[in-house]
Amino acid sequence: MNQGEKGFGQFPRICIWESDGEAGDITCDIIDTVQASLLYQEGLLGFAGGGGGTVVAQKRRSPCCFTGEYKKPGQTISKGHKNYDLMLNLQLGIRYTVGRPASTQLRELRVADFDPREKFWTRFPPEGSKVTPPHQSVEFRWKDYCPMVFRHLRKLFAVDTADYMLAICGDDALREFSSPGKSGSFFYLTQDDRFMIKTVKKSEVKVLLRMLQSYYNHVCQYENSLVTKFYGVHCVKPVGAQKVRFIVMGNLFCSEYRIHRRFDLKGSSHGRTIDMAEGEIDETITLKDLDLNYVFRLQQPWFQEILRQIDRDCEFLEAEGIMDYSLLVGLHFIDDHPTAKMDLSPFVASPRKNESLQGGGRISESSCSEEMEPEKDLILSCRKPLVRLGANMPARAEQYTRKSGSDSYLSSCGGSTPHYGSGEVYEVILHFGIIDILQDYDISKKLEHAYKSLQADPTSISAVDPKHYSKRFRDFIGRIFVEDR
């Protein structure tokens, strides 16, 4: 080891990946750790633009100027919080559902397992019972819906039972925050950000149970599906209080990347803006369609895959009579601050043109040295999440300028052309998925459509029939995601 390598001797040599040629062949150059650290320090190691996919790019400053320590959203539920007892009930119920011996025994699914009537009530007295532990909350009843199906779904989504129980039912309290939408739902997030618990209406539970078999078949068939991952449906009924129904699902923004901008996008325009001054917007604010001023450029394999998968998911939702869903998008600007650059793992490759995108073309973790010291953060460790469709995806966000606040090409039903090249281009990491998939076109939505059609263009409102909604949503996706040439 020479003098220039002192302090970096325990780090492996690093592959700088790039895709070459129209076939997307992947090659790599080997650089030593000193070169890598210099590239990081000089801001040169990033994702480049252009179809070649070379990872060396010039540094560009992020449009976000957030300062200070990152604070996780939500309020920690501690003793004295109005929903503290509800959280305890929730944790006790999930611990019972997932942890009892019968829950660890998987068998083949039967048609009866998908029956909406497949639900089980359990009583939780404060003093405990033969099957439940004593607790410090009021007596409550716990309902578990289609438990065998959700055990299979958790296994399908690679959710470890012990991790699931520890995250939700461990010593760490949940964090609560209210929905930014009109539903009035509350969300509870685990401290590790992996799991989200959402309070839902009875009608939403009915919709999920009605389409559960189709949902299960869909996510089994398409492992890259972008629809919400559901892990369980439950109900708590405290003595003397109302029932609280909730769904456990995956958190789309569980990432080692800090989310700087987030958007809830439906492809409609009526009322689809937060109407806030730019200076009031921080990274916890969820923006809407008319607030979006970026086009996302993806490498060809990712671009083709997202269009294919959006088509599959929308066909499934349309067949189930679902509408009013959204594409939730989170942006991480790579050059926002010094630590942001360090999040970009050099061990993640672009997908091959004909390669399965589930693996993301990433180098095996076993190829990395196990002797890497955490305090030496000039070079990243290999313990980074895989790049896959909708998660940790490198892209270029091209900013465009609208003529007015309501003149967004994204909301145009005619699909007018965006003004490419009119703004800056930023290297970003994308997280996205389809959320809010439990609203069918029921009588309330039909009345909403009729009422709002008197006030605005009927094609611009969110409440439209599932076939129209699906087509508009897909057209919209084809305008905000483009192939990077």
Coordinates of C-alpha atoms in Angstrom, one line a residue:
M1 CA 0.0 0.0 0.0
N2 CA 1.4 3.4 -0.9
Q3 CA 1.1 6.6 1.1
G4 CA -1.8 7.9 -1.0
E5 CA -3.9 4.9 -0.1
K6 CA -3.5 5.2 3.7
G7 CA -6.8 5.5 5.4
F8 CA -8.5 3.8 2.6
G9 CA -6.9 0.4 2.7
Q10 CA -9.8 -1.5 4.0
F11 CA -12.1 -0.4 1.2
P12 CA -12.6 -2.5 -1.9
R13 CA -11.9 -1.3 -5.4
I14 CA -15.0 0.1 -7.0
C15 CA -16.7 -0.6 -10.3
I16 CA -17.9 2.4 -12.3
W17 CA -20.7 1.0 -14.4
E18 CA -22.0 2.3 -17.8
S19 CA -24.2 0.9 -20.5
D20 CA -22.8 1.0 -24.0
G21 CA -24.5 0.8 -27.3
E22 CA -28.0 0.3 -28.5
A23 CA -28.2 -3.2 -27.0
G24 CA -27.6 -1.8 -23.5
D25 CA -24.4 -3.9 -22.9
I26 CA -23.0 -3.2 -19.5
T27 CA -19.3 -2.7 -18.9
C28 CA -17.4 -1.4 -16.0
D29 CA -14.1 0.3 -15.2
I30 CA -12.2 -0.5 -12.0
I31 CA -11.0 2.4 -10.0
D32 CA -9.2 2.4 -6.7
T33 CA -10.6 4.0 -3.6
V34 CA -8.5 7.1 -3.7
Q35 CA -9.8 7.9 -7.2
A36 CA -13.3 7.2 -6.0
S37 CA -13.0 9.5 -3.0
L38 CA -11.7 12.3 -5.2
L39 CA -14.6 11.9 -7.6
Y40 CA -17.0 12.2 -4.7
Q41 CA -15.2 15.2 -3.3
E42 CA -15.2 16.9 -6.7
G43 CA -18.9 16.2 -7.3
L44 CA -18.2 14.2 -10.4
L45 CA -19.6 10.8 -9.5
G46 CA -23.2 10.8 -10.4
F47 CA -25.6 9.7 -13.1
A48 CA -25.0 11.3 -16.5
G49 CA -27.6 12.3 -19.0
G50 CA -27.9 10.9 -22.4
G51 CA -28.8 7.4 -23.6
G52 CA -25.4 6.0 -22.9
G53 CA -26.0 6.0 -19.1
T54 CA -22.5 6.8 -18.1
V55 CA -22.3 7.5 -14.5
V56 CA -19.8 10.3 -14.5
A57 CA -21.6 13.7 -14.7
Q58 CA -21.0 17.3 -14.0
K59 CA -22.4 18.6 -10.7
R60 CA -25.6 20.6 -10.9
R61 CA -27.1 22.4 -7.9
S62 CA -30.4 21.2 -6.7
P63 CA -33.4 23.5 -6.8
C64 CA -34.2 22.6 -3.2
C65 CA -32.5 24.7 -0.5
F66 CA -33.6 22.9 2.7
T67 CA -31.2 23.4 5.6
G68 CA -30.9 21.9 9.0
E69 CA -31.3 18.4 10.3
Y70 CA -33.8 16.2 8.6
K71 CA -36.8 15.7 10.9
K72 CA -39.1 12.7 10.3
P73 CA -42.7 13.7 9.6
G74 CA -45.4 12.9 12.1
Q75 CA -45.9 13.1 15.9
T76 CA -44.6 10.3 18.1
I77 CA -47.4 8.7 20.0
S78 CA -46.3 8.8 23.7
K79 CA -48.3 8.3 26.9
G80 CA -50.9 11.1 27.2
H81 CA -51.5 11.2 23.4
K82 CA -55.2 10.9 22.6
N83 CA -54.5 7.8 20.5
Y84 CA -52.1 6.2 22.8
D85 CA -54.5 3.4 23.8
L86 CA -55.4 2.8 20.2
M87 CA -51.8 2.3 19.4
L88 CA -51.4 -0.2 22.2
N89 CA -54.5 -2.0 21.0
L90 CA -53.1 -2.1 17.5
Q91 CA -49.7 -3.4 18.6
L92 CA -51.3 -6.1 20.9
G93 CA -53.6 -7.2 18.1
I94 CA -50.9 -7.5 15.5
R95 CA -48.5 -9.3 17.9
Y96 CA -51.3 -11.8 18.6
T97 CA -52.2 -12.2 14.9
V98 CA -48.7 -12.6 13.6
G99 CA -47.0 -14.2 16.6
R100 CA -49.3 -17.0 17.6
P101 CA -48.1 -20.5 16.5
A102 CA -50.8 -21.0 13.9
S103 CA -49.7 -17.8 12.1
T104 CA -46.3 -19.3 11.3
Q105 CA -47.7 -22.4 9.6
L106 CA -48.3 -21.7 5.9
R107 CA -50.5 -24.0 3.8
E108 CA -51.8 -23.7 0.3
L109 CA -54.5 -21.1 -0.2
R110 CA -58.1 -22.2 -0.7
V111 CA -61.0 -20.3 -2.2
A112 CA -62.5 -20.0 1.2
D113 CA -59.5 -18.1 2.5
F114 CA -60.5 -15.2 0.2
D115 CA -64.1 -15.1 1.4
P116 CA -64.9 -11.6 2.9
R117 CA -66.6 -13.5 5.7
E118 CA -63.3 -15.1 6.6
K119 CA -62.7 -13.0 9.7
F120 CA -62.0 -13.7 13.4
W121 CA -62.8 -11.8 16.5
T122 CA -60.6 -12.0 19.6
R123 CA -61.3 -10.5 23.0
F124 CA -58.5 -8.7 24.9
P125 CA -59.5 -8.1 28.5
P126 CA -57.0 -6.0 30.6
E127 CA -56.3 -9.0 32.9
G128 CA -55.5 -11.2 30.0
S129 CA -56.9 -14.5 28.9
K130 CA -55.8 -18.0 27.9
V131 CA -54.7 -16.7 24.5
T132 CA -54.1 -13.0 25.1
P133 CA -51.6 -11.2 27.4
P134 CA -52.6 -8.7 30.2
H135 CA -52.3 -5.1 29.2
Q136 CA -52.7 -1.6 30.5
S137 CA -55.4 -0.4 28.1
V138 CA -59.1 -0.7 28.2
E139 CA -60.8 -4.0 27.1
F140 CA -61.1 -4.2 23.3
R141 CA -62.0 -6.7 20.6
W142 CA -59.8 -7.4 17.7
K143 CA -60.8 -8.5 14.2
D144 CA -58.5 -10.1 11.7
Y145 CA -59.6 -10.4 8.0
C146 CA -58.5 -13.2 5.7
P147 CA -55.3 -13.9 7.8
M148 CA -54.0 -16.8 5.7
V149 CA -54.1 -14.7 2.5
F150 CA -52.1 -11.9 4.1
R151 CA -49.6 -14.3 5.5
H152 CA -49.0 -15.4 1.9
L153 CA -48.8 -11.8 0.7
R154 CA -46.2 -10.9 3.4
K155 CA -44.1 -13.9 2.3
L156 CA -44.5 -12.9 -1.4
F157 CA -43.4 -9.4 -0.6
A158 CA -40.4 -10.8 1.4
V159 CA -41.5 -9.4 4.7
D160 CA -39.8 -11.3 7.5
T161 CA -42.3 -12.2 10.3
A162 CA -39.9 -11.2 13.1
D163 CA -39.0 -7.9 11.4
Y164 CA -42.7 -7.1 10.9
M165 CA -43.5 -7.7 14.6
L166 CA -40.5 -5.8 15.8
A167 CA -41.1 -2.8 13.6
I168 CA -44.8 -2.5 14.6
C169 CA -45.0 -4.0 18.0
G170 CA -41.5 -3.3 19.4
D171 CA -40.4 -0.8 22.0
D172 CA -40.4 2.1 19.6
A173 CA -43.6 4.1 19.4
L174 CA -45.4 4.7 16.1
R175 CA -45.6 8.2 14.5
E176 CA -48.9 9.7 13.6
F177 CA -49.8 12.1 10.9
S178 CA -53.1 13.0 9.2
S179 CA -53.8 12.6 5.5
P180 CA -53.2 15.6 3.2
G181 CA -56.2 14.5 1.2
K182 CA -60.0 14.8 1.7
S183 CA -60.3 11.3 3.3
G184 CA -59.6 12.4 6.8
S185 CA -57.6 9.2 7.4
F186 CA -54.8 9.0 9.9
F187 CA -51.5 7.3 9.2
Y188 CA -49.2 5.6 11.6
L189 CA -45.6 5.0 10.6
T190 CA -43.1 2.7 12.2
Q191 CA -39.9 4.3 13.4
D192 CA -37.9 2.4 10.7
D193 CA -40.3 3.8 8.1
R194 CA -40.9 0.4 6.5
F195 CA -44.6 0.0 7.4
M196 CA -47.5 2.3 7.3
I197 CA -50.9 1.8 9.0
K198 CA -53.8 3.7 7.6
T199 CA -57.3 4.1 9.1
V200 CA -59.9 3.4 6.5
K201 CA -63.6 3.5 6.0
K202 CA -65.8 0.4 6.1
S203 CA -66.4 0.8 2.3
E204 CA -62.7 0.7 1.6
V205 CA -62.3 -2.6 3.6
K206 CA -65.2 -4.0 1.6
V207 CA -63.5 -3.1 -1.7
L208 CA -60.2 -4.6 -0.7
L209 CA -61.8 -7.9 0.5
R210 CA -64.0 -8.0 -2.7
M211 CA -61.0 -7.8 -5.0
L212 CA -58.5 -9.6 -2.8
Q213 CA -58.2 -12.7 -4.9
S214 CA -57.7 -10.6 -8.1
Y215 CA -55.2 -8.5 -6.3
Y216 CA -53.3 -11.6 -5.0
N217 CA -53.2 -13.0 -8.6
H218 CA -52.0 -9.7 -10.0
V219 CA -49.1 -9.2 -7.7
C220 CA -48.1 -12.8 -8.0
Q221 CA -48.1 -12.5 -11.8
Y222 CA -46.3 -9.1 -11.9
E223 CA -43.5 -8.9 -9.3
N224 CA -42.8 -5.3 -10.5
S225 CA -46.4 -4.1 -9.9
L226 CA -46.6 -0.6 -8.7
V227 CA -49.8 -0.9 -6.8
T228 CA -49.8 -0.6 -3.0
K229 CA -48.4 -3.6 -1.1
F230 CA -51.0 -4.7 1.5
Y231 CA -49.8 -6.7 4.6
G232 CA -53.0 -7.0 6.7
V233 CA -56.5 -5.7 7.3
H234 CA -57.7 -5.4 10.9
C235 CA -60.3 -3.8 13.2
V236 CA -60.2 -2.6 16.8
K237 CA -63.3 -2.2 18.9
P238 CA -62.6 -0.7 22.3
V239 CA -65.4 -1.1 24.9
G240 CA -67.7 1.9 24.7
A241 CA -66.0 3.3 21.6
Q242 CA -66.4 3.1 17.8
K243 CA -64.7 0.5 15.6
V244 CA -61.5 1.6 14.0
R245 CA -60.6 -0.2 10.8
F246 CA -57.1 0.0 9.4
I247 CA -54.8 -1.5 6.8
V248 CA -51.1 -2.3 7.1
M249 CA -49.1 -1.6 4.0
G250 CA -45.6 -0.8 2.7
N251 CA -44.3 2.7 2.9
L252 CA -43.4 3.9 -0.6
F253 CA -40.8 6.4 0.8
C254 CA -38.9 4.0 3.0
S255 CA -35.4 4.8 1.6
E256 CA -31.9 5.8 2.6
Y257 CA -32.4 8.7 0.3
R258 CA -33.9 11.9 1.7
I259 CA -37.1 12.8 -0.2
H260 CA -36.8 16.4 -1.2
R261 CA -40.0 16.8 -3.2
R262 CA -43.2 14.6 -3.2
F263 CA -46.1 14.7 -5.6
D264 CA -49.6 13.1 -5.6
L265 CA -50.6 12.9 -9.2
K266 CA -53.9 11.9 -10.7
G267 CA -53.7 13.2 -14.3
S268 CA -56.7 15.6 -13.6
S269 CA -56.5 19.4 -13.2
H270 CA -59.6 20.7 -11.4
G271 CA -58.5 21.7 -7.9
R272 CA -55.2 19.9 -8.3
T273 CA -52.9 22.5 -6.7
I274 CA -51.9 23.2 -3.1
D275 CA -52.0 27.0 -3.8
M276 CA -48.9 27.8 -1.6
A277 CA -46.1 30.2 -2.2
E278 CA -42.8 28.6 -3.2
G279 CA -41.2 29.8 0.1
E280 CA -43.8 28.0 2.2
I281 CA -43.2 24.6 0.5
D282 CA -40.9 22.2 2.4
E283 CA -40.1 18.5 1.8
T284 CA -43.0 17.4 4.0
I285 CA -45.6 19.1 1.7
T286 CA -47.3 16.8 -0.9
L287 CA -47.7 18.7 -4.2
K288 CA -50.3 18.0 -6.9
D289 CA -50.7 17.9 -10.6
L290 CA -50.6 21.6 -11.3
D291 CA -47.6 22.1 -9.1
L292 CA -45.5 19.6 -11.1
N293 CA -43.0 21.3 -13.3
Y294 CA -40.6 18.4 -14.2
V295 CA -40.4 15.8 -16.9
F296 CA -38.6 12.7 -15.8
R297 CA -36.1 11.2 -18.3
L298 CA -35.4 7.5 -17.9
Q299 CA -33.0 5.2 -19.7
Q300 CA -34.7 3.1 -22.4
P301 CA -35.2 -0.2 -20.4
W302 CA -36.7 1.6 -17.4
F303 CA -38.9 3.8 -19.6
Q304 CA -40.3 0.8 -21.5
E305 CA -40.9 -1.2 -18.3
I306 CA -42.7 1.6 -16.5
L307 CA -45.1 2.0 -19.4
R308 CA -45.7 -1.7 -19.6
Q309 CA -46.3 -2.0 -15.9
I310 CA -48.6 1.0 -15.7
D311 CA -50.7 -0.5 -18.5
R312 CA -51.0 -3.8 -16.6
D313 CA -51.8 -2.1 -13.3
C314 CA -54.4 0.2 -14.8
E315 CA -56.1 -2.7 -16.6
F316 CA -56.3 -4.5 -13.3
L317 CA -57.8 -1.5 -11.5
E318 CA -60.2 -0.7 -14.4
A319 CA -61.4 -4.4 -14.3
E320 CA -62.1 -4.0 -10.6
G321 CA -64.0 -0.8 -11.1
I322 CA -61.4 1.3 -9.2
M323 CA -60.8 5.0 -9.8
D324 CA -59.4 8.1 -8.0
Y325 CA -56.0 6.5 -7.5
S326 CA -52.8 8.5 -7.7
L327 CA -49.2 8.1 -8.6
L328 CA -47.2 9.1 -5.6
V329 CA -43.7 10.3 -6.6
G330 CA -40.8 11.2 -4.4
L331 CA -37.7 13.0 -5.7
H332 CA -34.2 12.9 -4.2
F333 CA -32.0 15.6 -5.7
I334 CA -28.5 14.1 -5.7
D335 CA -26.6 17.3 -5.4
D336 CA -28.7 19.0 -2.7
H337 CA -26.0 18.9 -0.1
P338 CA -22.7 17.1 0.5
T339 CA -24.3 14.0 2.2
A340 CA -26.8 13.6 -0.7
K341 CA -24.0 12.8 -3.1
M342 CA -22.9 10.0 -0.8
D343 CA -26.2 8.3 -1.2
L344 CA -25.5 7.4 -4.8
S345 CA -24.2 3.8 -4.7
P346 CA -21.6 3.0 -7.3
F347 CA -22.6 -0.6 -7.0
V348 CA -25.9 -0.1 -8.8
A349 CA -26.0 -0.7 -12.5
S350 CA -28.5 0.2 -15.3
P351 CA -30.7 -2.7 -16.3
R352 CA -29.9 -4.6 -19.5
K353 CA -32.4 -4.3 -22.3
N354 CA -33.6 -7.9 -22.0
E355 CA -32.8 -8.4 -18.3
S356 CA -35.3 -8.8 -15.5
L357 CA -35.6 -5.5 -13.8
Q358 CA -36.4 -7.0 -10.4
G359 CA -32.7 -7.5 -9.6
G360 CA -31.7 -4.1 -11.0
G361 CA -28.3 -5.5 -12.3
R362 CA -26.7 -4.8 -8.9
I363 CA -23.4 -6.4 -7.8
S364 CA -23.7 -9.0 -5.2
E365 CA -23.1 -7.8 -1.7
S366 CA -20.8 -10.7 -1.2
S367 CA -18.3 -9.0 -3.5
C368 CA -17.8 -6.2 -1.0
S369 CA -15.4 -6.2 1.8
E370 CA -16.9 -7.0 5.2
E371 CA -14.2 -5.0 6.8
M372 CA -15.5 -1.6 5.8
E373 CA -15.7 0.7 8.8
P374 CA -18.9 2.8 9.1
E375 CA -17.0 6.0 10.2
K376 CA -15.2 6.1 6.9
D377 CA -18.0 7.5 4.9
L378 CA -16.1 8.8 1.9
I379 CA -16.9 5.6 0.1
L380 CA -20.3 4.0 0.4
S381 CA -20.8 0.5 1.8
C382 CA -22.7 -2.0 -0.3
R383 CA -25.7 -2.2 2.0
K384 CA -27.8 -0.1 -0.3
P385 CA -31.3 -1.1 -1.5
L386 CA -31.6 -2.6 -5.0
V387 CA -32.7 -0.4 -7.9
R388 CA -36.0 -1.7 -9.1
L389 CA -39.0 -0.3 -10.8
G390 CA -40.4 2.5 -8.6
A391 CA -37.6 2.4 -6.0
N392 CA -34.1 4.0 -6.0
M393 CA -34.4 4.7 -9.7
P394 CA -31.8 7.1 -11.3
A395 CA -33.3 9.6 -13.6
R396 CA -33.0 13.1 -14.9
A397 CA -35.6 15.7 -13.9
E398 CA -35.9 18.3 -16.6
Q399 CA -37.6 21.5 -15.4
Y400 CA -40.0 23.3 -17.7
T401 CA -41.7 26.6 -17.4
R402 CA -45.5 27.1 -17.6
K403 CA -47.1 30.2 -19.0
S404 CA -49.4 30.4 -16.0
G405 CA -50.3 28.5 -12.8
S406 CA -53.1 26.6 -14.6
D407 CA -51.5 26.2 -18.0
S408 CA -49.8 22.9 -17.3
Y409 CA -49.4 20.5 -20.2
L410 CA -49.5 17.7 -17.6
S411 CA -53.2 18.5 -17.0
S412 CA -54.1 18.8 -20.6
C413 CA -56.5 16.1 -21.8
G414 CA -55.3 16.7 -25.3
G415 CA -51.8 15.8 -24.4
S416 CA -50.0 18.9 -25.7
T417 CA -46.2 18.8 -25.9
P418 CA -44.1 20.0 -23.0
H419 CA -41.5 22.7 -23.6
Y420 CA -38.3 20.5 -23.4
G421 CA -35.1 22.4 -22.9
S422 CA -36.7 25.4 -21.3
G423 CA -35.3 24.6 -17.8
E424 CA -32.5 23.1 -15.8
V425 CA -31.8 19.3 -15.7
Y426 CA -31.2 17.7 -12.4
E427 CA -29.9 14.2 -11.4
V428 CA -32.4 12.6 -9.2
I429 CA -33.4 9.3 -7.6
L430 CA -37.1 8.5 -8.0
H431 CA -39.5 6.6 -5.8
F432 CA -43.0 6.1 -7.1
G433 CA -46.1 3.8 -6.9
I434 CA -49.8 3.7 -7.3
I435 CA -51.7 4.5 -4.1
D436 CA -55.3 4.9 -2.9
I437 CA -56.6 2.0 -4.9
L438 CA -59.7 1.3 -2.7
Q439 CA -62.2 3.7 -4.2
D440 CA -64.8 2.3 -6.6
Y441 CA -67.1 4.3 -8.7
D442 CA -70.0 4.2 -6.2
I443 CA -73.0 6.5 -5.9
S444 CA -71.1 9.1 -4.0
K445 CA -68.5 9.4 -6.8
K446 CA -71.2 9.5 -9.4
L447 CA -72.9 12.4 -7.6
E448 CA -69.6 14.2 -7.2
H449 CA -69.0 13.8 -11.0
A450 CA -72.5 15.2 -11.7
Y451 CA -72.1 18.2 -9.3
K452 CA -68.5 19.2 -10.4
S453 CA -69.4 18.8 -14.1
L454 CA -71.6 21.8 -13.6
Q455 CA -68.7 23.9 -12.3
A456 CA -65.8 22.7 -14.5
D457 CA -64.9 20.7 -17.6
P458 CA -66.1 17.2 -16.9
T459 CA -62.8 15.8 -18.3
S460 CA -60.7 17.8 -15.8
I461 CA -62.2 16.5 -12.6
S462 CA -61.0 13.5 -10.7
A463 CA -64.3 11.7 -10.3
V464 CA -64.9 10.0 -13.6
D465 CA -65.8 6.4 -14.5
P466 CA -63.0 3.8 -14.2
K467 CA -62.5 3.4 -18.0
H468 CA -62.0 7.1 -18.6
Y469 CA -59.9 7.4 -15.4
S470 CA -57.6 4.6 -16.5
K471 CA -57.1 6.0 -20.0
R472 CA -56.4 9.6 -18.7
F473 CA -54.0 8.3 -16.1
R474 CA -52.0 6.3 -18.7
D475 CA -51.9 9.2 -21.1
F476 CA -50.7 11.4 -18.2
I477 CA -47.9 8.9 -17.3
G478 CA -46.7 8.9 -20.9
R479 CA -46.3 12.7 -20.7
I480 CA -44.3 13.0 -17.5
F481 CA -42.0 10.1 -18.1
V482 CA -40.0 10.2 -21.4
E483 CA -37.1 8.2 -22.8
D484 CA -33.7 9.8 -22.2
R485 CA -32.0 10.0 -25.6

